[in-house]
Each structure stands twice: as C-alpha cells, then as structure tokens.
Amino acid sequence: QLQASGGGLVQAGGSLRLSCVPSGRTFSNYVMGWFRQAPGKEREFVAAISRGGGTTYYADSVKGRFTISRDNAENTVYLQMNSLKPEDTAVYYCAAKTSLLGFRSTDRIEYWGQGTQVTVSS
C-alpha cells in the first residue's frame, strides 16, 4: 500500500529525492517515515514526520543532510537526501504508523513500502 520510488546510483556528495505514495487509502492521519537496510545489516530508522508535517525526527547519522517532508494534499511523503555518502547505500523503505510512539522500532510499524535501492559510489 506504500509505493516508494526515486532511488538510484549517485556519486558521493550527490543528492537524491525519494517519494512515497500510498495506494488504496489516505495516510494523512499517519505518522510517516523512512527506514533503510544495508546488506548484512538490520533495518534502521532514518527519519519520521508528524501527521501535519510540523515536527520531524532524524537518525543522528543523517541529521543535517536529509530532509523529510510531506504533502497531505498529494498524499505523498518525500526524503530529500543531500551530501550522500557511501555508507548511505541501502534499500530505503517508506513506513507508516498511527502514532509516533515507538516509531523507531521496526516491529511497531504498521505499513511498509516495497523499498527502493540507493547506491552511493565513492
């Protein structure tokens, strides 16, 4: 029910913008966010945004480089990724949950997107 897109191959220092478009229902009443999973590693929290878009949360590893935003009118969530590093290489997943409580825990997420690959070359 969540379609993520926008991944690709980019050189270190470059930028990408990921998009997450729900299908079948509106997610304006959900906290939305992004996780990522690198090969051989556990899925980890990247960023989250409140229902109205006024509050955002970031993992320390991306703070200052990534920006999450949402357009509830368009039912779309974005992740703008700047100053990309090779360690940002991962499959990025869009996620949704009715509340912010426990959002950083993968087992609390209610809806997952299918993932989009981001590869950053050095």
PDB file of C-alpha atoms in Angstrom:
ATOM      1  CA  GLN A   1       0.000   0.000   0.000  1.00  0.00           C
ATOM      2  CA  LEU A   2       3.049   2.278   0.039  1.00  0.00           C
ATOM      3  CA  GLN A   3       4.943   2.796  -3.197  1.00  0.00           C
ATOM      4  CA  ALA A   4       8.479   4.117  -2.792  1.00  0.00           C
ATOM      5  CA  SER A   5      10.458   5.474  -5.720  1.00  0.00           C
ATOM      6  CA  GLY A   6      13.365   7.758  -6.559  1.00  0.00           C
ATOM      7  CA  GLY A   7      16.312   5.556  -5.708  1.00  0.00           C
ATOM      8  CA  GLY A   8      19.305   5.151  -7.963  1.00  0.00           C
ATOM      9  CA  LEU A   9      23.061   5.328  -8.325  1.00  0.00           C
ATOM     10  CA  VAL A  10      24.783   8.561  -7.347  1.00  0.00           C
ATOM     11  CA  GLN A  11      28.321   9.649  -6.587  1.00  0.00           C
ATOM     12  CA  ALA A  12      29.362  10.635  -3.098  1.00  0.00           C
ATOM     13  CA  GLY A  13      28.323  14.196  -2.384  1.00  0.00           C
ATOM     14  CA  GLY A  14      25.346  13.946  -4.693  1.00  0.00           C
ATOM     15  CA  SER A  15      21.634  14.135  -3.992  1.00  0.00           C
ATOM     16  CA  LEU A  16      18.511  12.059  -4.470  1.00  0.00           C
ATOM     17  CA  ARG A  17      14.872  12.582  -3.580  1.00  0.00           C
ATOM     18  CA  LEU A  18      12.756   9.629  -2.595  1.00  0.00           C
ATOM     19  CA  SER A  19       8.981   9.668  -2.821  1.00  0.00           C
ATOM     20  CA  CYS A  20       6.393   7.535  -1.068  1.00  0.00           C
ATOM     21  CA  VAL A  21       2.883   7.397  -2.478  1.00  0.00           C
ATOM     22  CA  PRO A  22       0.234   5.370  -0.692  1.00  0.00           C
ATOM     23  CA  SER A  23      -2.295   3.479  -2.736  1.00  0.00           C
ATOM     24  CA  GLY A  24      -5.715   2.367  -1.716  1.00  0.00           C
ATOM     25  CA  ARG A  25      -6.062   4.666   1.253  1.00  0.00           C
ATOM     26  CA  THR A  26      -5.014   8.033   2.580  1.00  0.00           C
ATOM     27  CA  PHE A  27      -2.206   8.257   5.093  1.00  0.00           C
ATOM     28  CA  SER A  28      -2.757  11.842   6.171  1.00  0.00           C
ATOM     29  CA  ASN A  29      -3.669  10.581   9.658  1.00  0.00           C
ATOM     30  CA  TYR A  30      -0.481   8.528   9.984  1.00  0.00           C
ATOM     31  CA  VAL A  31       2.992   9.380  11.108  1.00  0.00           C
ATOM     32  CA  MET A  32       5.182   8.654   8.103  1.00  0.00           C
ATOM     33  CA  GLY A  33       8.843   7.888   7.850  1.00  0.00           C
ATOM     34  CA  TRP A  34      11.751   6.133   6.232  1.00  0.00           C
ATOM     35  CA  PHE A  35      13.949   3.237   7.225  1.00  0.00           C
ATOM     36  CA  ARG A  36      16.889   1.708   5.420  1.00  0.00           C
ATOM     37  CA  GLN A  37      18.609  -1.639   5.318  1.00  0.00           C
ATOM     38  CA  ALA A  38      22.143  -2.170   4.098  1.00  0.00           C
ATOM     39  CA  PRO A  39      23.382  -5.618   3.062  1.00  0.00           C
ATOM     40  CA  GLY A  40      24.041  -7.792   6.084  1.00  0.00           C
ATOM     41  CA  LYS A  41      22.631  -5.230   8.492  1.00  0.00           C
ATOM     42  CA  GLU A  42      19.370  -4.741  10.323  1.00  0.00           C
ATOM     43  CA  ARG A  43      16.767  -2.305   9.102  1.00  0.00           C
ATOM     44  CA  GLU A  44      17.288   1.052  10.804  1.00  0.00           C
ATOM     45  CA  PHE A  45      15.287   4.209  11.355  1.00  0.00           C
ATOM     46  CA  VAL A  46      16.158   7.177   9.154  1.00  0.00           C
ATOM     47  CA  ALA A  47      13.505   9.861   9.560  1.00  0.00           C
ATOM     48  CA  ALA A  48       9.889  10.470  10.558  1.00  0.00           C
ATOM     49  CA  ILE A  49       7.365  13.254  10.179  1.00  0.00           C
ATOM     50  CA  SER A  50       4.252  14.040  12.173  1.00  0.00           C
ATOM     51  CA  ARG A  51       0.756  13.918  10.689  1.00  0.00           C
ATOM     52  CA  GLY A  52       0.609  17.624   9.986  1.00  0.00           C
ATOM     53  CA  GLY A  53       4.229  17.835   8.903  1.00  0.00           C
ATOM     54  CA  GLY A  54       5.209  20.285  11.608  1.00  0.00           C
ATOM     55  CA  THR A  55       7.585  18.006  13.503  1.00  0.00           C
ATOM     56  CA  THR A  56      10.389  15.905  12.108  1.00  0.00           C
ATOM     57  CA  TYR A  57      12.800  13.376  13.586  1.00  0.00           C
ATOM     58  CA  TYR A  58      16.086  12.093  12.242  1.00  0.00           C
ATOM     59  CA  ALA A  59      18.690   9.491  12.977  1.00  0.00           C
ATOM     60  CA  ASP A  60      21.935  11.110  14.060  1.00  0.00           C
ATOM     61  CA  SER A  61      23.697   9.646  11.030  1.00  0.00           C
ATOM     62  CA  VAL A  62      21.569  11.672   8.577  1.00  0.00           C
ATOM     63  CA  LYS A  63      20.797  14.801  10.593  1.00  0.00           C
ATOM     64  CA  GLY A  64      21.715  17.912   8.641  1.00  0.00           C
ATOM     65  CA  ARG A  65      21.898  16.037   5.328  1.00  0.00           C
ATOM     66  CA  PHE A  66      18.432  14.513   4.886  1.00  0.00           C
ATOM     67  CA  THR A  67      15.088  16.293   4.994  1.00  0.00           C
ATOM     68  CA  ILE A  68      11.723  14.579   5.309  1.00  0.00           C
ATOM     69  CA  SER A  69       8.573  16.354   4.192  1.00  0.00           C
ATOM     70  CA  ARG A  70       5.005  15.525   3.289  1.00  0.00           C
ATOM     71  CA  ASP A  71       2.257  16.905   1.102  1.00  0.00           C
ATOM     72  CA  ASN A  72      -1.021  15.645   2.514  1.00  0.00           C
ATOM     73  CA  ALA A  73      -2.965  17.151  -0.360  1.00  0.00           C
ATOM     74  CA  GLU A  74      -0.942  14.984  -2.739  1.00  0.00           C
ATOM     75  CA  ASN A  75      -0.778  12.104  -0.220  1.00  0.00           C
ATOM     76  CA  THR A  76       2.990  11.949  -0.715  1.00  0.00           C
ATOM     77  CA  VAL A  77       5.992  11.803   1.588  1.00  0.00           C
ATOM     78  CA  TYR A  78       9.473  12.813   0.461  1.00  0.00           C
ATOM     79  CA  LEU A  79      13.007  12.224   1.644  1.00  0.00           C
ATOM     80  CA  GLN A  80      15.496  14.709   0.236  1.00  0.00           C
ATOM     81  CA  MET A  81      18.978  13.285   0.613  1.00  0.00           C
ATOM     82  CA  ASN A  82      21.951  15.599   0.163  1.00  0.00           C
ATOM     83  CA  SER A  83      25.689  15.140   0.674  1.00  0.00           C
ATOM     84  CA  LEU A  84      25.272  11.424   0.209  1.00  0.00           C
ATOM     85  CA  LYS A  85      27.985   9.104   1.482  1.00  0.00           C
ATOM     86  CA  PRO A  86      28.850   5.536   0.502  1.00  0.00           C
ATOM     87  CA  GLU A  87      27.577   4.418   3.911  1.00  0.00           C
ATOM     88  CA  ASP A  88      24.117   5.662   2.922  1.00  0.00           C
ATOM     89  CA  THR A  89      23.929   2.802   0.428  1.00  0.00           C
ATOM     90  CA  ALA A  90      20.897   0.698   1.316  1.00  0.00           C
ATOM     91  CA  VAL A  91      17.369  -0.216   0.367  1.00  0.00           C
ATOM     92  CA  TYR A  92      15.128   2.555   1.651  1.00  0.00           C
ATOM     93  CA  TYR A  93      11.649   1.729   2.905  1.00  0.00           C
ATOM     94  CA  CYS A  94       8.705   4.014   3.442  1.00  0.00           C
ATOM     95  CA  ALA A  95       6.787   3.331   6.657  1.00  0.00           C
ATOM     96  CA  ALA A  96       3.554   4.388   8.339  1.00  0.00           C
ATOM     97  CA  LYS A  97       2.223   4.161  11.864  1.00  0.00           C
ATOM     98  CA  THR A  98      -0.783   5.681  13.584  1.00  0.00           C
ATOM     99  CA  SER A  99       1.302   7.204  16.365  1.00  0.00           C
ATOM    100  CA  LEU A 100       4.843   8.403  16.860  1.00  0.00           C
ATOM    101  CA  LEU A 101       5.329   6.271  19.951  1.00  0.00           C
ATOM    102  CA  GLY A 102       7.755   3.513  19.100  1.00  0.00           C
ATOM    103  CA  PHE A 103       8.167   4.658  15.510  1.00  0.00           C
ATOM    104  CA  ARG A 104      11.903   3.950  15.545  1.00  0.00           C
ATOM    105  CA  SER A 105      11.244   0.270  16.213  1.00  0.00           C
ATOM    106  CA  THR A 106      10.683  -1.813  13.084  1.00  0.00           C
ATOM    107  CA  ASP A 107       8.319  -4.173  14.908  1.00  0.00           C
ATOM    108  CA  ARG A 108       5.951  -1.274  15.689  1.00  0.00           C
ATOM    109  CA  ILE A 109       5.486  -0.174  12.067  1.00  0.00           C
ATOM    110  CA  GLU A 110       2.038  -0.885  10.684  1.00  0.00           C
ATOM    111  CA  TYR A 111       2.630  -0.401   6.962  1.00  0.00           C
ATOM    112  CA  TRP A 112       5.749  -0.855   4.860  1.00  0.00           C
ATOM    113  CA  GLY A 113       6.574   0.137   1.309  1.00  0.00           C
ATOM    114  CA  GLN A 114       8.354  -2.191  -1.064  1.00  0.00           C
ATOM    115  CA  GLY A 115      11.738  -0.432  -0.881  1.00  0.00           C
ATOM    116  CA  THR A 116      13.886   1.482  -3.331  1.00  0.00           C
ATOM    117  CA  GLN A 117      17.625   0.932  -3.799  1.00  0.00           C
ATOM    118  CA  VAL A 118      20.029   3.791  -3.155  1.00  0.00           C
ATOM    119  CA  THR A 119      23.653   3.227  -4.118  1.00  0.00           C
ATOM    120  CA  VAL A 120      26.323   5.836  -3.421  1.00  0.00           C
ATOM    121  CA  SER A 121      29.667   5.323  -5.130  1.00  0.00           C
ATOM    122  CA  SER A 122      32.914   6.681  -3.706  1.00  0.00           C
TER     123      SER A 122
END
